Short mmCIF file of C-alpha atoms and ligand atoms in Angstrom, two decimals:
data_model
loop_
_atom_site.label_atom_id
_atom_site.label_comp_id
_atom_site.label_asym_id
_atom_site.label_seq_id
_atom_site.Cartn_x
_atom_site.Cartn_y
_atom_site.Cartn_z
CA MET F 1 123.06 34.75 193.74
CA THR F 2 124.53 36.21 190.58
CA HIS F 3 124.12 39.90 189.69
CA THR F 4 123.74 39.59 185.92
CA ASN F 5 120.37 40.71 184.64
CA PRO F 6 118.77 37.66 183.01
CA PHE F 7 115.52 39.24 181.75
CA PRO F 8 115.30 38.99 177.94
CA PRO F 9 115.12 42.32 176.03
CA ASP F 10 111.56 41.75 174.81
CA PHE F 11 110.26 40.76 178.26
CA LEU F 12 106.63 41.78 178.76
CA TRP F 13 106.39 43.75 182.01
CA GLY F 14 102.99 44.87 183.15
CA GLY F 15 99.97 44.36 185.34
CA SER F 16 96.77 42.45 185.47
CA VAL F 17 93.07 42.97 186.32
CA SER F 18 89.72 41.51 185.36
CA ALA F 19 86.67 43.28 183.97
CA ASN F 20 84.32 42.42 186.83
CA GLN F 21 86.73 43.68 189.49
CA ILE F 22 87.31 47.13 187.99
CA GLU F 23 84.80 48.20 185.36
CA GLY F 24 81.60 48.83 187.32
CA ALA F 25 78.88 50.15 184.96
CA TYR F 26 77.22 46.81 185.52
CA LEU F 27 74.15 47.58 183.42
CA GLU F 28 75.51 50.22 181.10
CA ASP F 29 75.39 50.16 177.29
CA GLY F 30 73.40 46.95 177.16
CA LYS F 31 75.51 44.84 179.51
CA GLY F 32 73.66 41.87 181.01
CA LEU F 33 74.13 40.57 184.54
CA SER F 34 77.03 38.28 185.26
CA ILE F 35 77.38 35.91 188.21
CA GLN F 36 79.62 38.52 189.87
CA ASP F 37 76.72 40.96 190.08
CA ILE F 38 75.09 38.67 192.65
CA MET F 39 78.23 37.87 194.68
CA PRO F 40 78.48 40.75 197.19
CA ASN F 41 80.72 38.70 199.48
CA GLY F 42 82.84 36.91 196.93
CA ILE F 43 83.03 33.20 197.64
CA GLN F 44 82.28 33.62 201.37
CA THR F 45 78.49 33.43 201.19
CA PRO F 46 76.05 31.99 198.65
CA PRO F 47 74.98 34.34 195.84
CA THR F 48 72.03 36.69 196.29
CA THR F 49 69.00 36.50 194.02
CA GLU F 50 69.38 40.06 192.69
CA PRO F 51 72.25 42.57 192.62
CA THR F 52 72.46 44.35 195.97
CA GLU F 53 73.91 47.76 196.74
CA ASP F 54 76.57 46.38 199.04
CA ASN F 55 78.17 44.63 196.05
CA MET F 56 81.33 46.67 195.43
CA LYS F 57 81.64 45.30 191.90
CA LEU F 58 78.57 47.13 190.62
CA ILE F 59 80.65 50.31 190.59
CA GLY F 60 84.08 48.68 190.92
CA ILE F 61 86.67 51.41 190.50
CA ASP F 62 84.61 52.92 187.69
CA PHE F 63 87.21 51.89 185.13
CA TYR F 64 84.49 51.84 182.48
CA HIS F 65 84.41 55.62 182.59
CA ARG F 66 87.98 56.30 183.69
CA TYR F 67 89.97 53.88 181.55
CA LYS F 68 91.74 56.63 179.62
CA ASP F 69 93.25 58.18 182.74
CA ASP F 70 94.06 54.76 184.17
CA ILE F 71 95.84 53.53 181.04
CA LYS F 72 97.79 56.79 181.03
CA LEU F 73 99.01 56.03 184.56
CA LEU F 74 100.00 52.49 183.58
CA ALA F 75 101.84 53.94 180.59
CA GLU F 76 103.66 56.31 182.94
CA MET F 77 105.05 53.23 184.70
CA GLY F 78 106.26 52.00 181.31
CA PHE F 79 103.88 49.02 181.00
CA LYS F 80 104.56 46.82 177.97
CA VAL F 81 101.48 44.69 178.55
CA PHE F 82 98.12 45.10 180.27
CA ARG F 83 96.08 42.03 181.14
CA THR F 84 92.35 42.44 181.48
CA SER F 85 89.33 40.34 180.60
CA ILE F 86 86.40 40.97 178.34
CA ALA F 87 83.13 40.86 180.27
CA TRP F 88 81.24 38.19 178.34
CA SER F 89 77.90 39.77 179.36
CA ARG F 90 78.85 43.07 177.67
CA ILE F 91 79.21 41.22 174.37
CA PHE F 92 76.39 38.69 174.78
CA PRO F 93 74.23 40.08 177.64
CA LYS F 94 72.44 36.80 178.29
CA GLY F 95 75.04 34.59 176.68
CA ASP F 96 72.80 32.60 174.34
CA GLU F 97 71.90 35.31 171.81
CA GLN F 98 72.83 35.04 168.15
CA GLU F 99 73.96 38.66 167.76
CA PRO F 100 76.47 40.54 169.90
CA ASN F 101 75.92 43.88 171.60
CA GLU F 102 77.70 46.49 169.48
CA LYS F 103 78.15 48.95 172.34
CA GLY F 104 79.96 46.35 174.40
CA LEU F 105 82.28 45.58 171.49
CA GLN F 106 82.92 49.28 170.99
CA PHE F 107 84.05 49.71 174.60
CA TYR F 108 86.85 47.17 174.17
CA ASP F 109 87.80 48.68 170.79
CA ASN F 110 88.29 51.97 172.59
CA LEU F 111 90.18 50.35 175.46
CA PHE F 112 92.57 48.44 173.20
CA ASP F 113 93.14 51.55 171.06
CA GLU F 114 94.00 53.44 174.21
CA CYS F 115 96.55 50.77 175.16
CA HIS F 116 98.16 50.84 171.71
CA LYS F 117 98.40 54.63 171.86
CA TYR F 118 101.11 54.05 174.49
CA GLY F 119 102.62 50.93 172.96
CA ILE F 120 100.95 48.69 175.55
CA GLU F 121 100.05 45.20 174.31
CA PRO F 122 96.69 43.93 175.63
CA LEU F 123 96.61 40.41 177.07
CA VAL F 124 92.99 39.29 177.21
CA THR F 125 91.32 36.68 179.39
CA ILE F 126 88.24 35.47 177.56
CA SER F 127 86.43 34.22 180.66
CA HIS F 128 87.47 35.48 184.08
CA TYR F 129 84.95 34.34 186.71
CA GLU F 130 82.18 36.34 185.01
CA THR F 131 79.83 33.90 183.25
CA PRO F 132 76.62 35.63 182.12
CA LEU F 133 74.09 35.02 184.90
CA HIS F 134 71.46 33.74 182.48
CA LEU F 135 73.80 30.92 181.40
CA SER F 136 74.32 29.98 185.00
CA ARG F 137 70.62 30.00 185.90
CA GLU F 138 69.12 28.52 182.74
CA TYR F 139 71.82 26.04 181.77
CA ASP F 140 73.63 25.38 185.09
CA GLY F 141 76.83 26.73 183.57
CA TRP F 142 79.47 24.43 182.18
CA ILE F 143 77.67 21.23 183.20
CA ASN F 144 75.64 21.82 180.07
CA ARG F 145 77.30 20.99 176.76
CA GLU F 146 75.46 23.85 175.06
CA MET F 147 77.90 26.18 176.81
CA ILE F 148 80.53 25.16 174.26
CA GLU F 149 78.41 26.59 171.47
CA PHE F 150 77.79 29.87 173.35
CA TYR F 151 81.45 30.23 174.20
CA GLU F 152 82.43 29.46 170.61
CA ARG F 153 80.13 32.19 169.29
CA TYR F 154 81.53 34.66 171.81
CA VAL F 155 85.11 33.70 171.02
CA ARG F 156 84.64 33.96 167.24
CA THR F 157 83.07 37.37 167.71
CA ILE F 158 85.90 38.82 169.77
CA PHE F 159 88.66 37.12 167.76
CA GLU F 160 87.27 38.55 164.50
CA ARG F 161 86.66 41.95 165.99
CA TYR F 162 90.04 42.39 167.71
CA LYS F 163 92.27 40.32 165.43
CA HIS F 164 94.46 43.34 164.68
CA LYS F 165 94.40 44.71 168.22
CA VAL F 166 94.97 41.74 170.51
CA LYS F 167 97.64 39.10 170.03
CA TYR F 168 97.77 37.40 173.46
CA TRP F 169 94.71 35.50 174.73
CA LEU F 170 93.90 33.28 177.73
CA THR F 171 90.92 30.95 177.44
CA PHE F 172 89.74 30.55 181.08
CA ASN F 173 91.04 32.22 184.22
CA GLU F 174 92.40 29.73 186.78
CA ILE F 175 90.57 26.86 185.11
CA ASN F 176 91.62 24.41 187.84
CA SER F 177 89.66 26.31 190.51
CA ILE F 178 86.41 24.78 189.21
CA LEU F 179 86.96 21.65 191.35
CA GLU F 180 86.67 23.66 194.55
CA HIS F 181 84.56 26.60 193.36
CA PRO F 182 82.13 25.45 190.70
CA PHE F 183 79.97 28.60 190.80
CA ILE F 184 82.53 31.38 190.41
CA SER F 185 84.73 29.29 188.15
CA GLY F 186 82.21 27.31 186.11
CA GLY F 187 78.98 29.26 186.50
CA ILE F 188 77.43 26.09 187.97
CA SER F 189 74.39 27.09 189.99
CA THR F 190 73.79 23.70 191.60
CA PRO F 191 75.13 24.24 195.14
CA ALA F 192 78.55 22.62 195.63
CA GLU F 193 77.22 20.25 198.32
CA ARG F 194 74.64 18.82 195.91
CA LEU F 195 76.90 18.72 192.87
CA SER F 196 77.96 15.21 191.82
CA LYS F 197 81.54 14.53 190.80
CA GLN F 198 80.13 13.10 187.60
CA ASN F 199 78.64 16.47 186.64
CA LEU F 200 81.65 18.38 187.88
CA TYR F 201 84.11 16.46 185.71
CA GLN F 202 81.73 16.66 182.78
CA ALA F 203 81.78 20.45 183.20
CA VAL F 204 85.58 20.36 183.26
CA HIS F 205 85.52 18.39 180.02
CA HIS F 206 83.24 20.92 178.37
CA GLU F 207 85.64 23.70 179.34
CA PHE F 208 88.57 21.71 177.91
CA VAL F 209 86.77 21.24 174.60
CA ALA F 210 85.78 24.93 174.53
CA SER F 211 89.32 26.00 175.32
CA ALA F 212 90.84 23.79 172.61
CA LEU F 213 88.24 25.04 170.13
CA ALA F 214 89.25 28.59 170.97
CA VAL F 215 92.87 27.72 170.19
CA LYS F 216 91.82 26.18 166.86
CA ILE F 217 89.55 29.05 165.84
CA GLY F 218 92.05 31.68 167.00
CA HIS F 219 94.88 30.24 164.94
CA GLU F 220 92.60 30.06 161.90
CA ILE F 221 91.56 33.69 162.28
CA ASN F 222 95.07 34.97 162.93
CA PRO F 223 98.03 32.57 162.86
CA ASP F 224 100.03 35.13 164.87
CA PHE F 225 97.74 34.80 167.88
CA LYS F 226 99.40 33.40 170.99
CA ILE F 227 96.77 31.56 173.01
CA GLY F 228 97.46 30.20 176.46
CA CYS F 229 95.76 28.34 179.27
CA MET F 230 95.68 29.89 182.73
CA VAL F 231 95.98 27.89 185.95
CA ILE F 232 96.52 28.48 189.65
CA ALA F 233 100.11 27.44 190.27
CA MET F 234 100.46 26.05 193.75
CA PRO F 235 103.57 24.10 194.69
CA ILE F 236 102.63 21.37 197.14
CA TYR F 237 105.29 20.22 199.59
CA PRO F 238 105.12 17.07 201.72
CA LEU F 239 104.67 18.08 205.37
CA THR F 240 107.18 15.39 206.34
CA PRO F 241 109.52 13.03 204.43
CA ASN F 242 107.16 10.16 205.26
CA PRO F 243 106.54 8.38 201.91
CA ASP F 244 102.81 8.45 202.71
CA ASP F 245 102.98 12.24 202.63
CA VAL F 246 104.96 12.18 199.39
CA ILE F 247 102.36 10.00 197.70
CA LYS F 248 99.61 12.27 199.03
CA VAL F 249 101.44 15.19 197.40
CA MET F 250 101.67 13.27 194.13
CA HIS F 251 97.89 12.76 194.11
CA ALA F 252 97.16 16.37 195.04
CA ASP F 253 99.55 17.56 192.33
CA HIS F 254 97.82 15.40 189.76
CA MET F 255 94.46 17.00 190.53
CA ASN F 256 96.07 20.32 189.52
CA THR F 257 98.43 19.38 186.73
CA PHE F 258 95.59 17.53 185.02
CA PHE F 259 94.37 20.91 183.75
CA ALA F 260 97.64 22.08 182.22
CA ASP F 261 98.43 18.55 181.00
CA VAL F 262 95.28 18.38 178.87
CA HIS F 263 95.91 21.88 177.48
CA VAL F 264 99.56 21.22 176.64
CA ARG F 265 99.52 17.55 175.67
CA GLY F 266 96.06 17.37 174.18
CA TYR F 267 94.78 14.27 175.95
CA TYR F 268 93.73 12.96 179.38
CA PRO F 269 96.74 11.53 181.25
CA GLY F 270 96.70 8.00 182.70
CA TYR F 271 96.53 9.12 186.33
CA ILE F 272 93.27 11.00 185.78
CA LYS F 273 91.73 8.12 183.82
CA ARG F 274 92.48 5.91 186.80
CA TYR F 275 91.02 8.45 189.23
CA LEU F 276 87.82 8.84 187.20
CA ARG F 277 87.45 5.08 186.87
CA GLU F 278 87.91 4.51 190.59
CA GLN F 279 85.43 7.26 191.42
CA GLY F 280 82.85 5.72 189.08
CA ILE F 281 82.87 8.80 186.85
CA THR F 282 82.37 8.41 183.11
CA VAL F 283 83.19 11.58 181.26
CA LEU F 284 81.15 11.67 178.10
CA PHE F 285 83.28 12.38 175.03
CA GLU F 286 81.25 13.25 171.94
CA PRO F 287 82.62 12.17 168.56
CA GLY F 288 85.31 14.63 167.58
CA ASP F 289 86.25 15.71 171.13
CA GLU F 290 89.50 13.76 171.11
CA GLU F 291 90.56 15.49 167.89
CA ILE F 292 89.58 18.93 169.19
CA LEU F 293 91.66 18.48 172.34
CA LYS F 294 94.74 18.10 170.15
CA ASN F 295 94.65 21.85 169.51
CA THR F 296 97.16 22.59 172.22
CA VAL F 297 98.10 25.95 173.70
CA ASP F 298 101.04 28.15 172.69
CA PHE F 299 102.04 28.89 176.26
CA ILE F 300 101.12 28.25 179.87
CA SER F 301 100.12 31.18 182.04
CA PHE F 302 99.49 31.06 185.74
CA SER F 303 98.78 32.94 188.93
CA TYR F 304 101.15 32.48 191.81
CA TYR F 305 100.44 33.62 195.34
CA GLN F 306 101.49 30.82 197.62
CA SER F 307 102.52 27.23 198.20
CA CYS F 308 101.04 24.75 200.63
CA CYS F 309 101.74 21.37 202.23
CA GLU F 310 100.00 18.03 202.18
CA THR F 311 100.04 15.22 204.69
CA ALA F 312 98.50 11.79 204.94
CA ASP F 313 98.14 12.25 208.71
CA PRO F 314 94.53 13.26 209.43
CA LEU F 315 95.56 14.81 212.76
CA LYS F 316 97.86 17.29 211.03
CA GLN F 317 95.45 18.30 208.33
CA VAL F 318 94.85 21.89 209.40
CA LYS F 319 93.76 23.71 206.26
CA GLY F 320 95.43 26.99 205.37
CA GLU F 321 93.67 30.01 203.92
CA GLY F 322 94.22 30.71 200.32
CA ASN F 323 93.54 31.78 196.87
CA LEU F 324 90.60 29.53 195.92
CA ILE F 325 92.50 26.31 196.44
CA GLY F 326 94.14 25.72 199.79
CA GLY F 327 96.19 23.08 201.55
CA VAL F 328 97.89 22.36 204.84
CA GLN F 329 99.90 25.24 206.38
CA ASN F 330 103.67 25.30 206.12
CA PRO F 331 105.32 25.91 209.50
CA TYR F 332 108.30 27.62 207.84
CA LEU F 333 106.39 30.40 206.11
CA LYS F 334 104.81 33.68 207.18
CA ALA F 335 101.42 34.76 205.87
CA SER F 336 99.83 37.94 204.52
CA GLU F 337 97.18 39.81 206.53
CA TRP F 338 94.64 37.59 204.76
CA GLY F 339 96.43 34.39 205.74
CA TRP F 340 98.02 33.59 202.36
CA GLN F 341 101.44 32.05 203.01
CA ILE F 342 104.28 33.92 201.32
CA ASP F 343 106.88 31.80 199.52
CA PRO F 344 109.02 33.53 196.87
CA GLN F 345 111.17 30.42 196.31
CA GLY F 346 108.02 28.47 195.54
CA LEU F 347 107.73 30.58 192.40
CA ARG F 348 111.16 29.50 191.15
CA TYR F 349 110.27 25.93 192.05
CA ILE F 350 106.96 25.87 190.17
CA MET F 351 108.44 27.63 187.12
CA ASN F 352 111.07 24.92 186.89
CA ALA F 353 108.50 22.20 187.47
CA TYR F 354 106.26 23.49 184.64
CA TYR F 355 109.12 24.06 182.25
CA ASP F 356 110.67 20.67 182.93
CA ARG F 357 107.28 19.06 182.33
CA TYR F 358 106.16 20.97 179.23
CA GLN F 359 109.12 22.72 177.57
CA LYS F 360 106.74 25.50 176.53
CA PRO F 361 106.98 29.23 177.26
CA LEU F 362 105.47 30.38 180.55
CA PHE F 363 103.78 33.66 181.45
CA ILE F 364 103.27 34.78 185.07
CA VAL F 365 99.99 36.66 184.81
CA GLU F 366 99.20 37.14 188.51
CA ASN F 367 101.39 37.65 191.55
CA GLY F 368 101.08 40.24 194.29
CA LEU F 369 100.29 41.15 197.86
CA GLY F 370 96.82 42.06 199.09
CA ALA F 371 97.20 44.49 202.01
CA ALA F 372 95.21 47.13 203.89
CA ASP F 373 97.05 50.25 202.69
CA GLU F 374 96.92 53.59 204.45
CA LEU F 375 96.73 56.77 202.41
CA ILE F 376 98.99 59.46 203.85
CA THR F 377 100.18 62.92 202.82
CA ASP F 378 103.93 63.09 202.19
CA HIS F 379 106.24 66.02 202.91
CA ASN F 380 105.47 67.51 199.46
CA GLY F 381 101.78 67.53 200.26
CA ASN F 382 101.03 64.61 197.88
CA LYS F 383 98.77 61.79 198.90
CA THR F 384 100.47 58.41 198.68
CA VAL F 385 100.93 55.02 200.33
CA GLU F 386 104.29 53.98 201.79
CA ASP F 387 103.91 50.37 200.71
CA ASP F 388 107.42 49.09 201.38
CA TYR F 389 105.92 45.71 202.30
CA ARG F 390 104.53 45.39 198.75
CA ILE F 391 107.83 46.42 197.21
CA ASP F 392 109.60 43.85 199.34
CA TYR F 393 107.11 41.11 198.40
CA LEU F 394 107.41 41.79 194.67
CA LYS F 395 111.17 42.17 194.82
CA GLN F 396 111.62 38.83 196.58
CA HIS F 397 109.43 37.14 194.00
CA LEU F 398 111.14 38.78 191.04
CA ILE F 399 114.55 37.73 192.32
CA GLN F 400 113.30 34.14 192.22
CA VAL F 401 111.89 34.73 188.74
CA ALA F 402 115.37 35.84 187.68
CA GLU F 403 116.78 32.65 189.19
CA ALA F 404 114.32 30.53 187.24
CA ILE F 405 115.20 32.30 183.99
CA GLN F 406 118.82 31.48 184.70
CA ASP F 407 117.78 27.88 185.32
CA GLY F 408 116.72 27.93 181.66
CA VAL F 409 112.99 28.61 182.00
CA GLU F 410 111.52 30.47 179.02
CA LEU F 411 109.34 33.25 180.42
CA MET F 412 107.36 35.62 178.20
CA GLY F 413 106.39 38.16 180.81
CA TYR F 414 105.26 39.09 184.28
CA THR F 415 102.07 40.95 185.19
CA THR F 416 101.43 41.78 188.83
CA TRP F 417 97.90 41.18 190.04
CA GLY F 418 95.69 44.22 190.62
CA CYS F 419 98.13 46.84 189.27
CA ILE F 420 95.46 49.36 190.22
CA ASP F 421 93.39 48.74 193.39
CA LEU F 422 90.29 46.68 192.68
CA VAL F 423 87.58 44.61 194.30
CA SER F 424 88.83 41.29 195.68
CA ALA F 425 87.57 38.08 194.08
CA THR F 426 87.40 35.88 197.17
CA THR F 427 86.13 38.43 199.72
CA ALA F 428 84.72 41.20 197.46
CA GLU F 429 86.51 43.80 199.60
CA LEU F 430 88.16 46.98 198.42
CA LYS F 431 90.17 47.04 201.60
CA LYS F 432 92.37 44.26 200.23
CA ARG F 433 94.55 46.30 197.91
CA TYR F 434 97.13 45.07 195.44
CA GLY F 435 97.79 48.14 193.33
CA PHE F 436 100.62 50.48 192.46
CA ILE F 437 97.80 53.01 192.20
CA TYR F 438 95.56 53.71 195.17
CA VAL F 439 91.86 54.17 194.44
CA ASP F 440 89.89 56.21 196.94
CA ARG F 441 86.91 53.94 197.41
CA HIS F 442 85.94 52.00 200.51
CA ASP F 443 83.80 49.05 201.47
CA ASP F 444 81.07 51.26 202.91
CA GLY F 445 80.70 52.81 199.45
CA SER F 446 82.40 56.09 200.40
CA GLY F 447 85.31 57.68 198.53
CA THR F 448 86.00 60.05 195.65
CA LEU F 449 87.38 57.39 193.27
CA GLU F 450 90.47 59.60 192.86
CA ARG F 451 93.70 57.79 191.96
CA TYR F 452 97.04 58.25 193.82
CA ARG F 453 100.49 56.88 193.01
CA LYS F 454 101.87 54.64 195.77
CA LYS F 455 105.58 54.31 196.56
CA SER F 456 105.56 51.00 194.67
CA PHE F 457 104.44 52.89 191.53
CA HIS F 458 107.85 54.57 191.29
CA TRP F 459 109.67 51.38 192.26
CA TYR F 460 107.97 49.33 189.50
CA LYS F 461 108.63 52.08 186.99
CA ASP F 462 112.36 51.70 187.71
CA ILE F 463 112.13 47.94 187.43
CA ILE F 464 110.54 48.19 184.00
CA GLN F 465 112.84 50.96 182.81
CA SER F 466 115.90 48.91 183.75
CA ASN F 467 114.33 45.68 182.42
CA GLY F 468 114.68 44.19 185.88
CA GLY F 469 118.24 45.46 186.33
CA SER F 470 117.39 47.63 189.34
CA LEU F 471 116.50 44.48 191.28
CA PHE F 472 120.19 43.77 191.61
CA GLU F 473 121.38 47.24 192.68
C1 BG6 Q 1 92.99 35.06 191.53
C2 BG6 Q 1 91.98 35.64 190.59
O1 BG6 Q 1 92.35 34.01 192.17
O2 BG6 Q 1 93.47 35.80 192.59
C3 BG6 Q 1 91.74 37.12 190.73
O3 BG6 Q 1 92.28 35.32 189.26
C4 BG6 Q 1 91.82 37.49 192.20
O4 BG6 Q 1 90.52 37.43 190.14
C5 BG6 Q 1 93.22 37.20 192.70
O5 BG6 Q 1 91.44 38.80 192.48
C6 BG6 Q 1 93.46 37.61 194.13
O6 BG6 Q 1 92.45 37.13 194.94
P1 BG6 Q 1 91.65 38.08 195.93
O7 BG6 Q 1 90.65 37.26 196.56
O8 BG6 Q 1 92.66 38.63 196.88
O9 BG6 Q 1 91.08 39.15 195.07
#
């Protein structure tokens, strides 16, 4: 490995969160319920009928009231960019209203102003697993074409309002997760086991049209906007060199790349047309849809946590754990405490694969290690976490990022997931911590909500200050 620092001078270093995992204040200032307010166990159990006290997201880490102090801490680390989402149900509490909720809009005005005070650029996910509950219950989420209209109204509202405050936008978080998790990802309330593939792919199509419309509208409102898609990046390796396994990988890859392909190329690729035909699925295109899809994204953003394997051999198909989409376990890799297999080289691999395929800038908007941290008191009497394992994880991944940049990949930035501890998406635990900043709150509801700098806080500060140079010391 070479020791030259390849990170470009304007590289966007930062961290990433979502509204529903940090804000809390779930009914404050006119906010309506979102699907997250009835998911006390993440994706592990079916949703409840009403919000229940054991749902950690109702309070989150109380970011809604503490954002000023939190942004100050992120600024202390030297953040150039902060990725969060706008909670749709703060702006349109039910989702199908004509007029937005002014208090919700004001909150994000204040938040973005606070970021700019420190020279931090906001990067905003428009829809991050937090569909307004009413849209899920009354319309069955994205199965219903009317969702496009509601999303369009929401998008126009926030684009107009924040056109001078936000430049970077992502249309849907991990849009490809809808195939496996239609409720959290697509707000679809029909239980997965009763959901037809016909309806599922129709929902996907509606999201594609909505996403492309957002790109069109955004560029009309402010031509300087940079609008990206956001997908789960998951390299899939054949379990063996058996050509049957390789073809299985090709098919599995297609099910994923379909999402970025439509966003970047502006049309449905041949492999998916064949798949839909063979499955007896007819996706209904309304007049004009084909044209709308041609509004392609400015960049591709993605989350990266792990790779997986595929095999055609049914006897070897032992599913791994994973971030919303999973595959067969790789015998060469170790896993996190939550069973997610760790593969830094997979990040270099997938960056090259995307760049070779699209020749468009990439943005890594999620990467990180969920671990059960222990708060200790150091020899100076300060409370902290000695999270060397997190430092090691991030360092190994960033070294591979540097390799990919040297391979010629154009990368806009890197935001670690959960830069401040937050509530997990898949398990809804607070115990699964990703942050550089420890938040004193626990799954039994106890804790002071105080914030403490972990060891990784100081490490990441050095990384940013040296523009990645300290990785090579
Ligand atoms: C991604 C999501 O799936 O992974 C985040 O975009 C999520 O919302 C992150 O939190 C990590 O997953 P988890 O389950 O550990 O929170």
